CSV table of C-alpha atoms in Angstrom, one decimal:
chain,number,residue,atom,x,y,z
A,1,MET,CA,-4.4,14.4,-9.6
A,2,ALA,CA,-3.0,12.5,-12.5
A,3,GLY,CA,0.6,13.3,-13.0
A,4,GLY,CA,0.5,15.7,-10.1
A,5,LEU,CA,2.8,13.8,-7.8
A,6,LEU,CA,6.4,13.4,-9.0
A,7,LEU,CA,8.8,12.8,-6.1
A,8,SER,CA,12.4,11.5,-6.2
A,9,GLY,CA,14.2,10.0,-3.2
A,10,ALA,CA,16.5,13.0,-3.1
A,11,ILE,CA,13.6,15.3,-2.0
A,12,ALA,CA,11.2,12.8,-0.3
A,13,ALA,CA,10.8,12.4,3.4
A,14,LEU,CA,13.0,9.9,5.1
A,15,LEU,CA,11.4,6.6,6.1
A,16,THR,CA,12.6,5.3,9.4
A,17,SER,CA,10.8,1.9,8.9
A,18,ALA,CA,12.4,1.0,5.6
A,19,LEU,CA,13.8,-2.5,5.2
A,20,PRO,CA,17.6,-2.8,5.2
A,21,ALA,CA,19.4,-3.5,1.9
A,22,GLN,CA,19.7,-7.1,1.1
A,23,SER,CA,23.3,-8.4,1.3
A,24,PRO,CA,24.8,-10.1,-1.8
A,25,SER,CA,24.8,-13.4,0.1
A,26,SER,CA,21.0,-13.3,0.3
A,27,GLY,CA,20.7,-13.8,-3.4
A,28,PHE,CA,19.1,-10.3,-3.9
A,29,ASP,CA,20.9,-7.2,-5.1
A,30,ASP,CA,21.4,-4.0,-3.1
A,31,PRO,CA,19.2,-1.1,-4.1
A,32,PRO,CA,20.6,0.7,-7.2
A,33,PRO,CA,22.6,3.8,-6.5
A,34,ASP,CA,20.4,6.1,-8.6
A,35,LYS,CA,17.1,7.2,-7.3
A,36,ILE,CA,13.7,5.8,-8.4
A,37,ILE,CA,11.0,8.2,-9.3
A,38,ILE,CA,7.3,7.4,-8.7
A,39,GLN,CA,4.6,9.3,-10.5
A,40,VAL,CA,0.9,8.8,-9.7
A,41,ALA,CA,-0.8,8.2,-13.0
A,42,THR,CA,-4.3,7.9,-11.6
A,43,VAL,CA,-5.9,7.7,-8.1
A,44,ASN,CA,-9.5,6.7,-7.8
A,45,GLY,CA,-11.8,5.6,-5.0
A,46,SER,CA,-14.1,6.6,-2.2
A,47,GLY,CA,-11.2,6.3,0.3
A,48,CYS,CA,-8.9,8.7,-1.6
A,49,PRO,CA,-10.8,11.7,-3.0
A,50,GLN,CA,-8.7,14.0,-5.1
A,51,GLY,CA,-5.9,15.7,-3.2
A,52,THR,CA,-6.0,13.3,-0.2
A,53,ALA,CA,-3.3,10.8,-1.2
A,54,ALA,CA,0.5,11.4,-1.7
A,55,VAL,CA,3.5,9.3,-2.5
A,56,ALA,CA,7.1,9.7,-1.2
A,57,VAL,CA,10.2,7.5,-1.8
A,58,SER,CA,12.8,6.6,0.8
A,59,GLU,CA,16.3,8.0,0.4
A,60,ASP,CA,17.8,4.6,0.2
A,61,ASN,CA,15.4,3.2,-2.5
A,62,THR,CA,14.1,0.4,-0.2
A,63,ALA,CA,10.6,1.7,0.4
A,64,PHE,CA,7.9,4.2,-0.6
A,65,THR,CA,5.1,5.6,1.4
A,66,VAL,CA,1.5,6.4,0.4
A,67,THR,CA,-0.1,8.9,2.8
A,68,TYR,CA,-3.9,9.2,3.1
A,69,SER,CA,-5.9,11.9,4.8
A,70,ASP,CA,-9.6,10.9,4.2
A,71,TYR,CA,-9.9,7.1,4.3
A,72,LEU,CA,-12.8,6.1,6.6
A,73,ALA,CA,-15.5,3.4,6.5
A,74,GLN,CA,-18.3,3.1,9.0
A,75,ALA,CA,-21.6,1.2,9.7
A,76,GLY,CA,-24.3,1.2,12.3
A,77,GLY,CA,-26.4,3.9,13.9
A,78,SER,CA,-27.3,6.6,11.4
A,79,SER,CA,-24.4,5.8,9.0
A,80,ASP,CA,-25.0,6.2,5.3
A,81,PRO,CA,-25.7,2.7,3.9
A,82,THR,CA,-22.9,3.1,1.4
A,83,ALA,CA,-20.3,4.1,3.9
A,84,PHE,CA,-19.5,0.6,5.1
A,85,ARG,CA,-16.8,0.2,2.4
A,86,ARG,CA,-14.1,2.5,1.2
A,87,ASN,CA,-11.5,1.8,-1.4
A,88,CYS,CA,-8.6,3.3,-3.2
A,89,GLN,CA,-6.9,2.3,-6.4
A,90,LEU,CA,-3.5,3.8,-7.1
A,91,ASN,CA,-1.9,3.4,-10.6
A,92,LEU,CA,1.8,4.2,-10.3
A,93,LYS,CA,4.5,4.9,-12.9
A,94,VAL,CA,7.7,3.6,-11.3
A,95,HIS,CA,10.8,4.8,-13.1
A,96,VAL,CA,13.8,2.6,-12.0
A,97,PRO,CA,17.5,3.0,-12.8
A,98,GLY,CA,18.6,1.1,-16.0
A,99,GLY,CA,19.5,-2.5,-15.6
A,100,PHE,CA,17.3,-3.1,-12.5
A,101,THR,CA,13.8,-4.3,-11.7
A,102,TYR,CA,11.8,-4.4,-8.5
A,103,ALA,CA,9.1,-6.3,-6.6
A,104,ILE,CA,6.9,-5.4,-3.6
A,105,ALA,CA,8.3,-7.5,-0.7
A,106,SER,CA,6.0,-6.3,2.0
A,107,ALA,CA,3.5,-3.5,2.9
A,108,ASP,CA,2.6,-2.0,6.2
A,109,TYR,CA,-0.8,-0.5,6.9
A,110,ARG,CA,-1.9,1.5,9.9
A,111,GLY,CA,-5.0,3.2,11.1
A,112,PHE,CA,-7.6,3.4,13.9
A,113,ALA,CA,-10.6,1.2,14.6
A,114,SER,CA,-13.6,1.8,16.9
A,115,LEU,CA,-15.7,-1.4,16.7
A,116,GLN,CA,-18.7,-2.1,18.9
A,117,ARG,CA,-19.2,-5.5,20.4
A,118,GLY,CA,-20.3,-7.9,17.7
A,119,ALA,CA,-19.0,-5.6,14.9
A,120,SER,CA,-16.2,-6.6,12.5
A,121,ALA,CA,-13.9,-5.0,9.9
A,122,THR,CA,-11.6,-6.1,7.1
A,123,GLN,CA,-8.6,-4.5,5.5
A,124,ARG,CA,-7.8,-5.9,2.1
A,125,ALA,CA,-5.2,-5.1,-0.6
A,126,SER,CA,-4.2,-6.5,-4.0
A,127,TYR,CA,-1.1,-5.8,-6.1
A,128,TYR,CA,-0.4,-6.3,-9.8
A,129,PHE,CA,1.6,-5.0,-12.7
A,130,GLN,CA,-0.3,-3.6,-15.7
A,131,GLY,CA,-0.8,-6.4,-18.2
A,132,SER,CA,0.3,-9.2,-15.8
A,133,PRO,CA,-2.0,-12.2,-15.0
A,134,SER,CA,-0.5,-12.4,-11.5
A,135,THR,CA,-2.4,-10.6,-8.8
A,136,VAL,CA,-1.6,-10.9,-5.1
A,137,TYR,CA,-4.4,-10.6,-2.6
A,138,LYS,CA,-4.0,-10.1,1.1
A,139,SER,CA,-6.7,-9.7,3.8
A,140,HIS,CA,-6.7,-8.9,7.5
A,141,PRO,CA,-9.9,-9.3,9.8
A,142,PHE,CA,-10.6,-7.3,13.0
A,143,SER,CA,-13.3,-8.0,15.6
A,144,GLY,CA,-15.1,-5.8,18.2
A,145,PRO,CA,-15.0,-4.7,20.8
A,146,LEU,CA,-12.0,-2.7,19.7
A,147,ASN,CA,-11.0,0.9,20.2
A,148,ASP,CA,-7.4,1.3,19.3
A,149,ASN,CA,-4.8,1.8,16.6
A,150,TRP,CA,-4.4,-1.1,14.3
A,151,GLN,CA,-1.5,-2.3,12.1
A,152,ALA,CA,-1.4,-5.0,9.4
A,153,THR,CA,1.5,-6.3,7.3
A,154,ASP,CA,1.4,-8.1,4.0
A,155,GLU,CA,4.5,-10.2,3.4
A,156,THR,CA,5.5,-12.2,0.3
A,157,ASP,CA,8.0,-15.1,0.5
A,158,TRP,CA,11.2,-14.2,-1.4
A,159,ALA,CA,10.8,-17.1,-3.7
A,160,GLN,CA,7.3,-15.9,-4.7
A,161,LEU,CA,8.1,-12.3,-5.4
A,162,VAL,CA,6.6,-11.0,-8.6
A,163,TYR,CA,9.1,-8.6,-10.3
A,164,ALA,CA,8.3,-6.0,-12.9
A,165,PRO,CA,9.3,-7.1,-16.4
A,166,CYS,CA,12.7,-5.9,-17.5
A,167,GLY,CA,13.0,-3.5,-20.4
A,168,VAL,CA,9.4,-2.3,-20.6
A,169,GLN,CA,7.4,0.2,-18.6
A,170,ARG,CA,4.6,-1.4,-16.7
A,171,ASN,CA,2.5,0.6,-14.3
A,172,PHE,CA,2.1,-0.8,-10.8
A,173,ASN,CA,-1.4,-1.0,-9.3
A,174,ILE,CA,-2.3,-1.1,-5.6
A,175,ASN,CA,-6.0,-1.7,-4.7
A,176,THR,CA,-6.9,-1.2,-1.0
A,177,GLU,CA,-10.2,-1.3,0.8
A,178,ILE,CA,-11.6,-1.3,4.3
A,179,ARG,CA,-15.0,-2.7,5.2
A,180,VAL,CA,-17.1,-2.5,8.4
A,181,ASN,CA,-19.9,-4.7,9.5
A,182,ALA,CA,-22.0,-3.4,12.4
A,183,GLY,CA,-23.3,-6.8,13.3
A,184,THR,CA,-26.5,-7.3,15.2
A,185,GLN,CA,-25.5,-6.8,18.9
A,186,SER,CA,-24.8,-3.1,18.7
A,187,ALA,CA,-26.2,-2.1,15.3
A,188,ASP,CA,-27.7,1.0,16.8
A,189,LYS,CA,-24.2,2.3,17.5
A,190,VAL,CA,-21.6,3.5,15.0
A,191,SER,CA,-18.5,1.4,14.3
A,192,PHE,CA,-15.8,2.7,12.1
A,193,MET,CA,-12.3,2.0,10.7
A,194,THR,CA,-9.8,4.5,9.2
A,195,MET,CA,-6.6,4.5,7.3
A,196,ASP,CA,-5.7,7.8,8.9
A,197,SER,CA,-4.7,9.1,12.3
A,198,THR,CA,-5.6,12.0,14.7
A,199,ASP,CA,-3.3,14.3,12.9
A,200,GLY,CA,-5.1,13.6,9.6
A,201,ASP,CA,-2.5,11.4,7.9
A,202,ILE,CA,-1.4,7.8,8.0
A,203,SER,CA,1.6,6.4,6.1
A,204,THR,CA,1.3,3.1,4.3
A,205,VAL,CA,4.8,1.8,3.6
A,206,TYR,CA,5.7,-0.5,0.7
A,207,HIS,CA,9.1,-2.2,1.0
A,208,LEU,CA,10.9,-3.0,-2.2
A,209,ALA,CA,13.1,-5.9,-3.3
A,210,TRP,CA,15.6,-5.3,-6.1
A,211,LYS,CA,17.5,-7.5,-8.6
A,212,GLU,CA,19.5,-6.8,-11.7
A,213,CYS,CA,18.0,-7.5,-15.1
A,214,PRO,CA,19.8,-10.0,-17.4
A,215,LYS,CA,22.5,-8.5,-19.4
A,216,LYS,CA,21.8,-8.1,-23.1
A,217,SER,CA,24.1,-10.1,-25.4
């Protein structure tokens, strides 16, 4: 799948949940007028087998979406002992207009969970730029009984945003995982959690913050 997904905002699907552009008074720049291009360098993991993850960029450059179609973890009953955890690592080449840099301001995750009484699950993600010592980790727990859609949002304070370095190409890495623990009360029954939906797809939206790079003297 490496290099197989190259989508510009001009042809990508519109995202209705994208964040509005930041006003100049907020201290952050509006999105650049030119389109960003995101290329998937590599995609690896039990939660995103080849051909089951895709990337699209919003038309206004404020968000991009990763869509999964085979991301499910389960435990209990006759489940495979290794199925309790599924993960996906995306390595993205993000080409931004000259003079700008970006950071991930927030990420929205959605899926479905069917957890028996006493069972639990965790959705976790980490974010970092290639070669950067700064890695941001976020985690969201869920408890049974639960049989419903779920949503989790990772948010970063504006003052703590980690921006891509200016003037160099650094790939952006997103590591996600879901874990299911069957517990002891209903271990004979299957509990599961997905990052997909009944139509086979779920969109994970990553919202971008922009700022201008320092002018070269």
